[in-house]
Coordinates of C-alpha atoms and ligand atoms in Angstrom, one line a residue:
M1 CA 48.3 174.4 93.1
R2 CA 44.7 173.4 92.6
A3 CA 43.4 170.4 90.6
T4 CA 40.3 168.4 89.8
L5 CA 39.7 165.1 91.4
M6 CA 37.0 162.5 91.0
Y7 CA 36.2 160.5 94.3
G8 CA 33.3 158.5 92.8
A9 CA 30.2 158.8 90.7
H10 CA 28.9 162.3 90.7
D11 CA 31.7 163.4 93.1
V12 CA 34.1 165.8 91.5
R13 CA 36.1 168.2 93.7
V14 CA 38.6 170.9 93.2
E15 CA 41.3 170.7 95.7
A16 CA 44.8 171.8 96.7
V17 CA 47.4 169.3 95.5
P18 CA 51.3 169.3 95.6
D19 CA 52.7 171.5 92.9
A20 CA 53.6 169.7 89.6
R21 CA 57.4 169.3 89.2
L22 CA 59.9 167.9 87.0
V23 CA 61.0 164.2 87.8
E24 CA 62.7 162.8 84.8
P25 CA 65.1 164.7 82.5
T26 CA 62.6 164.2 79.6
D27 CA 59.9 166.0 81.5
A28 CA 58.4 169.4 81.0
L29 CA 56.3 171.4 83.4
V30 CA 53.2 173.1 82.0
R31 CA 51.2 175.9 83.5
V32 CA 47.6 175.3 82.1
T33 CA 45.8 178.2 80.5
R34 CA 42.9 176.3 78.9
A35 CA 41.4 172.8 79.5
C36 CA 38.1 171.1 79.1
I37 CA 35.8 168.4 80.2
C38 CA 35.5 165.4 77.9
G39 CA 32.5 163.2 77.1
S40 CA 34.6 160.3 78.2
D41 CA 35.0 161.9 81.6
L42 CA 31.2 161.2 82.0
W43 CA 31.7 157.4 82.0
P44 CA 33.5 157.5 85.4
Y45 CA 31.2 160.4 86.4
N46 CA 28.4 157.9 86.2
S47 CA 30.0 154.7 87.3
M48 CA 33.2 155.3 89.5
A49 CA 33.2 153.2 92.7
P50 CA 34.0 155.4 95.7
S51 CA 37.7 156.0 96.2
E52 CA 39.6 157.3 99.3
T53 CA 42.4 159.0 97.3
G54 CA 40.4 160.1 94.2
N55 CA 41.6 160.3 90.6
R56 CA 43.1 163.3 89.0
M57 CA 41.0 164.3 86.0
G58 CA 41.5 166.0 82.6
H59 CA 43.4 165.0 79.3
E60 CA 42.9 168.0 77.1
F61 CA 44.9 171.2 77.7
I62 CA 47.0 174.1 76.4
G63 CA 49.5 175.9 78.6
F64 CA 52.8 177.6 78.9
V65 CA 56.0 175.6 79.4
E66 CA 57.4 176.8 82.8
A67 CA 60.5 174.5 83.0
V68 CA 62.0 171.7 81.0
G69 CA 64.3 168.7 82.0
S70 CA 67.9 168.5 80.8
A71 CA 67.1 166.2 78.0
V72 CA 64.3 168.1 76.4
R73 CA 65.0 169.6 73.0
T74 CA 61.9 170.6 71.2
V75 CA 60.1 172.9 73.7
K76 CA 61.5 175.6 76.0
K77 CA 60.4 177.8 78.9
G78 CA 57.8 180.3 77.6
D79 CA 56.4 178.2 74.7
L80 CA 52.7 177.9 74.4
V81 CA 51.9 174.2 73.9
V82 CA 49.0 171.9 73.2
A83 CA 49.0 168.4 74.7
P84 CA 47.3 165.3 73.1
F85 CA 45.2 163.1 75.4
A86 CA 48.0 160.6 75.6
W87 CA 51.7 161.2 76.1
S88 CA 54.3 159.5 73.9
D89 CA 58.0 159.5 73.2
G90 CA 57.7 160.2 69.5
T91 CA 60.5 157.7 68.6
C92 CA 59.4 154.1 69.3
E93 CA 58.2 151.6 66.6
F94 CA 54.5 152.6 67.1
C95 CA 55.2 156.5 67.3
Q96 CA 57.2 156.2 64.1
Q97 CA 54.1 154.7 62.3
G98 CA 51.9 157.4 63.7
L99 CA 50.2 155.4 66.3
Q100 CA 51.3 157.4 69.4
T101 CA 48.5 156.0 71.5
S102 CA 50.3 152.6 71.5
C103 CA 53.7 154.2 72.3
L104 CA 55.9 151.7 74.1
H105 CA 57.0 154.4 76.6
G106 CA 53.8 156.4 76.7
G107 CA 50.6 156.6 78.8
W108 CA 47.6 158.6 79.9
W109 CA 47.1 161.7 82.0
G110 CA 45.6 161.7 85.4
G111 CA 44.5 158.8 87.7
T112 CA 46.5 158.2 90.9
T113 CA 50.1 158.9 89.8
L114 CA 50.1 161.7 87.2
D115 CA 48.7 165.2 86.9
G116 CA 45.6 165.8 84.9
G117 CA 44.7 168.6 82.6
Q118 CA 41.9 169.9 84.7
G119 CA 44.4 171.5 87.1
E120 CA 46.8 174.4 87.2
G121 CA 49.9 172.5 86.4
V122 CA 51.0 169.3 84.7
R123 CA 54.1 167.4 84.7
I124 CA 54.6 166.2 81.1
P125 CA 56.5 163.0 80.6
Q126 CA 58.2 162.5 77.3
A127 CA 57.8 166.2 76.6
D128 CA 59.6 166.2 73.1
G129 CA 57.4 163.4 71.8
T130 CA 54.2 164.8 73.4
L131 CA 53.9 168.6 73.2
V132 CA 53.4 170.7 70.1
V133 CA 54.3 174.4 70.1
L134 CA 51.5 176.8 69.0
P135 CA 52.5 179.8 67.0
V136 CA 49.9 182.1 68.7
G137 CA 49.4 184.0 71.9
P138 CA 47.3 182.6 74.8
D139 CA 44.3 185.0 74.2
H140 CA 44.2 184.2 70.5
A141 CA 40.7 183.9 69.1
L142 CA 41.5 180.5 67.8
M143 CA 42.1 179.1 71.2
P144 CA 38.9 177.1 71.5
S145 CA 39.6 175.3 68.2
L146 CA 43.2 174.8 69.0
L147 CA 42.1 173.1 72.3
T148 CA 40.0 170.6 70.3
L149 CA 43.2 169.3 68.8
S150 CA 43.9 167.7 72.2
D151 CA 41.2 165.3 71.6
V152 CA 37.7 165.8 70.0
M153 CA 38.8 167.1 66.5
G154 CA 41.5 164.6 66.2
T155 CA 39.2 161.9 67.5
G156 CA 36.5 162.8 65.0
H157 CA 39.2 162.8 62.2
H158 CA 40.2 159.3 63.4
A159 CA 36.7 158.0 63.2
A160 CA 36.5 159.5 59.6
L161 CA 39.8 157.8 58.6
A162 CA 38.7 154.5 60.1
A163 CA 35.5 154.7 58.4
K164 CA 37.3 155.2 55.1
V165 CA 35.7 158.5 54.1
R166 CA 36.5 159.4 50.5
P167 CA 35.3 162.0 48.2
G168 CA 31.7 161.4 47.0
H169 CA 31.0 159.0 50.0
V170 CA 27.8 159.0 52.1
A171 CA 29.0 159.3 55.6
A172 CA 26.8 158.8 58.7
V173 CA 27.7 160.0 62.2
V174 CA 26.2 158.2 65.3
G175 CA 26.5 160.5 68.3
D176 CA 25.9 164.2 68.6
G177 CA 28.4 165.0 71.3
A178 CA 31.5 167.0 70.5
V179 CA 33.3 164.1 69.0
G180 CA 30.4 163.4 66.7
L181 CA 30.1 167.0 65.7
C182 CA 33.9 167.1 65.0
G183 CA 33.3 163.9 63.0
V184 CA 30.9 165.9 60.7
I185 CA 33.8 168.4 60.2
A186 CA 36.3 165.6 59.5
A187 CA 33.9 163.7 57.0
R188 CA 33.3 166.8 55.0
R189 CA 37.0 167.7 55.1
L190 CA 37.9 164.3 53.6
G191 CA 35.3 164.9 50.8
A192 CA 32.1 163.2 51.9
E193 CA 29.3 164.4 49.7
R194 CA 26.5 163.7 52.2
V195 CA 26.8 163.5 56.0
I196 CA 23.9 162.0 57.8
M197 CA 23.9 163.1 61.5
L198 CA 21.9 160.9 63.9
G199 CA 21.0 163.2 66.8
R200 CA 18.1 164.6 68.7
H201 CA 19.1 167.8 70.5
A202 CA 18.2 171.0 68.6
D203 CA 21.3 172.9 69.5
R204 CA 23.5 170.0 68.4
I205 CA 21.6 169.5 65.2
A206 CA 22.0 173.2 64.4
L207 CA 25.8 173.0 64.9
A208 CA 26.0 169.8 62.9
R209 CA 24.2 171.5 59.9
S210 CA 26.6 174.4 60.1
F211 CA 29.6 172.0 60.2
G212 CA 28.2 170.5 56.9
A213 CA 25.7 167.7 57.8
T214 CA 23.3 167.4 55.0
D215 CA 20.6 165.1 56.6
I216 CA 19.4 164.7 60.2
V217 CA 18.0 161.5 61.6
S218 CA 16.4 162.0 65.0
D219 CA 14.7 158.6 65.4
R220 CA 16.2 155.9 67.6
G221 CA 16.8 152.2 67.3
E222 CA 15.1 150.4 64.4
A223 CA 13.4 153.5 63.2
A224 CA 16.8 155.3 62.8
I225 CA 18.2 152.3 61.0
E226 CA 15.2 152.4 58.6
R227 CA 15.4 156.1 58.1
V228 CA 19.1 155.9 57.1
R229 CA 18.4 153.0 54.7
E230 CA 15.6 155.2 53.1
L231 CA 17.9 158.1 52.7
T232 CA 20.6 155.9 51.0
G233 CA 18.3 154.1 48.5
G234 CA 18.1 151.1 50.7
L235 CA 21.9 150.5 50.6
G236 CA 23.3 152.2 53.7
A237 CA 26.2 154.6 54.2
H238 CA 29.7 154.0 52.8
S239 CA 31.2 155.3 56.0
V240 CA 29.8 155.2 59.6
L241 CA 31.5 157.2 62.4
E242 CA 30.5 155.6 65.8
C243 CA 31.1 158.3 68.4
V244 CA 29.4 157.0 71.5
G245 CA 30.5 153.5 72.5
H246 CA 27.2 152.2 73.7
G247 CA 26.0 148.8 72.6
E248 CA 22.9 150.4 71.1
S249 CA 24.9 153.1 69.1
M250 CA 27.2 150.3 67.9
R251 CA 24.3 148.2 66.8
T252 CA 22.9 151.2 65.0
A253 CA 26.3 152.0 63.3
V254 CA 26.9 148.4 62.0
S255 CA 23.3 148.2 60.8
I256 CA 23.5 151.4 58.6
A257 CA 26.9 150.6 57.0
R258 CA 26.4 149.4 53.4
A259 CA 27.8 146.2 52.1
G260 CA 31.6 146.7 51.7
G261 CA 31.5 149.9 53.9
A262 CA 33.3 150.7 57.0
V263 CA 32.5 151.7 60.6
G264 CA 35.1 153.7 62.3
R265 CA 34.6 153.5 66.0
V266 CA 36.0 156.0 68.6
G267 CA 33.6 155.7 71.3
V268 CA 35.1 153.7 74.2
P269 CA 33.1 150.4 74.0
Q270 CA 30.9 149.9 77.0
E271 CA 30.2 146.3 76.1
A272 CA 32.3 143.3 75.4
T273 CA 31.0 142.3 72.1
I274 CA 30.2 143.9 68.7
P275 CA 26.5 143.4 67.8
N276 CA 25.2 141.9 64.6
A277 CA 28.3 139.8 64.0
Q278 CA 26.7 137.7 61.3
P279 CA 25.0 140.4 59.1
T280 CA 28.2 142.5 59.3
F281 CA 30.4 139.5 58.3
Y282 CA 28.1 138.6 55.3
A283 CA 28.2 142.3 54.2
N284 CA 31.9 142.5 54.3
V285 CA 31.7 145.6 56.7
T286 CA 35.0 146.7 57.9
I287 CA 35.1 147.6 61.7
A288 CA 38.1 149.7 62.6
G289 CA 39.1 152.3 65.1
G290 CA 40.4 152.9 68.6
P291 CA 41.9 155.7 70.6
A292 CA 42.9 158.2 68.1
P293 CA 46.6 159.0 67.7
V294 CA 45.9 162.7 68.1
R295 CA 49.6 163.6 68.3
A296 CA 49.9 162.7 64.7
Y297 CA 46.8 164.6 63.7
I298 CA 47.8 167.8 65.3
D299 CA 50.4 168.3 62.7
Q300 CA 47.8 167.6 59.9
L301 CA 44.9 169.6 61.3
L302 CA 46.7 172.6 62.8
P303 CA 47.1 174.5 59.4
D304 CA 43.3 174.1 58.8
V305 CA 42.6 175.6 62.2
L306 CA 45.1 178.4 62.0
E307 CA 43.8 179.4 58.5
G308 CA 40.1 179.2 59.6
R309 CA 39.1 176.4 57.2
I310 CA 37.6 174.4 60.1
Q311 CA 36.2 175.8 63.5
P312 CA 35.8 172.9 65.8
G313 CA 36.0 175.2 68.7
R314 CA 32.4 176.0 68.2
V315 CA 31.6 172.8 70.1
F316 CA 32.4 174.7 73.3
D317 CA 29.2 176.3 74.5
R318 CA 30.2 177.1 78.1
V319 CA 33.3 178.5 79.7
T320 CA 34.1 178.2 83.4
N321 CA 37.0 178.7 85.8
I322 CA 38.4 175.9 88.0
D323 CA 35.9 176.5 90.7
G324 CA 33.0 175.7 88.1
V325 CA 34.4 172.3 87.0
P326 CA 32.1 170.2 89.3
D327 CA 29.1 172.1 87.9
G328 CA 30.5 171.7 84.4
Y329 CA 30.5 167.8 84.7
R330 CA 26.9 168.1 85.9
A331 CA 25.9 170.3 83.0
M332 CA 27.5 168.1 80.4
N333 CA 26.0 165.0 82.1
E334 CA 22.6 166.5 81.9
R335 CA 23.1 167.5 78.2
E336 CA 22.7 171.2 79.4
A337 CA 26.1 171.9 77.7
I338 CA 27.8 170.2 74.7
K339 CA 31.3 170.8 75.9
V340 CA 32.7 173.0 78.8
M341 CA 36.0 174.9 78.5
I342 CA 38.0 175.8 81.6
A343 CA 39.9 179.0 81.5
F344 CA 42.6 179.4 84.1
Ligands
ZN401 ZN1 56.5 155.9 71.3

């Protein structure tokens, strides 16, 4: 089979690799039909040290179950399934509380030991806890939105929950990538009355508006903070969704939260410390968040997608086949594309 490997910064290759296969009785084998490139894939794309062996890439995918191990009960050959960006057993202490990204027997796709989603086949550890069967066919019009349940829609939802979005709240979203755009959907879905999007790209702003953003702030740094303060009567936003992970974006996020408000952070932090510790402390601002337990959120968000109430699949503005994956990384990195879908 063929799969995507990253060998270093700006070095993505599609290569022949050994076929995915069952190893443990709890495994399933999935033939991938749709996958995508993630904003978080761009961190290593810009910084990975050269590697002899390369890392298998991709953690968002939909596909058909081709085979299951003897212990698998909830999925069977022929099922169309979506995989969350982390795999989990579904039964441990943390899975039972809905925090599957901390599963005691779980882990992450790709790297040097597991298959990644940007390839033709994936061995699925802990298949019962991980996979969710989709009640549609592979060419269904909702496929892009269903694919976002692997990561970006669930991650935007997690940011909104961590930022304690409630009906009537003013929410602000820092980051106009796919996660930030899904954060707009999530904040509105949870009842936010106003959603302020901080972003500067015309295509992303248009999409944010159609997802329900009511105000756009295109300034940066201090000017952005000032502008959000102006828009909120000097008080700041109740709920801030931090969807980037840079020190600068985190500084903006904590600076636009109002006293007693909350920052929900889902951008992987690229710096060791959280900025503005003292002002944030004195304002009683909650800072919460982390990797989203999207496995739990698939169950919550799937009905909204199936019934068309939310359309997060609109974040995909480019489709490629597996040969186009390296160029897809380049296009996303250069902000030429918001999010690239891979159709197999
Ligand atoms: Zn678990």
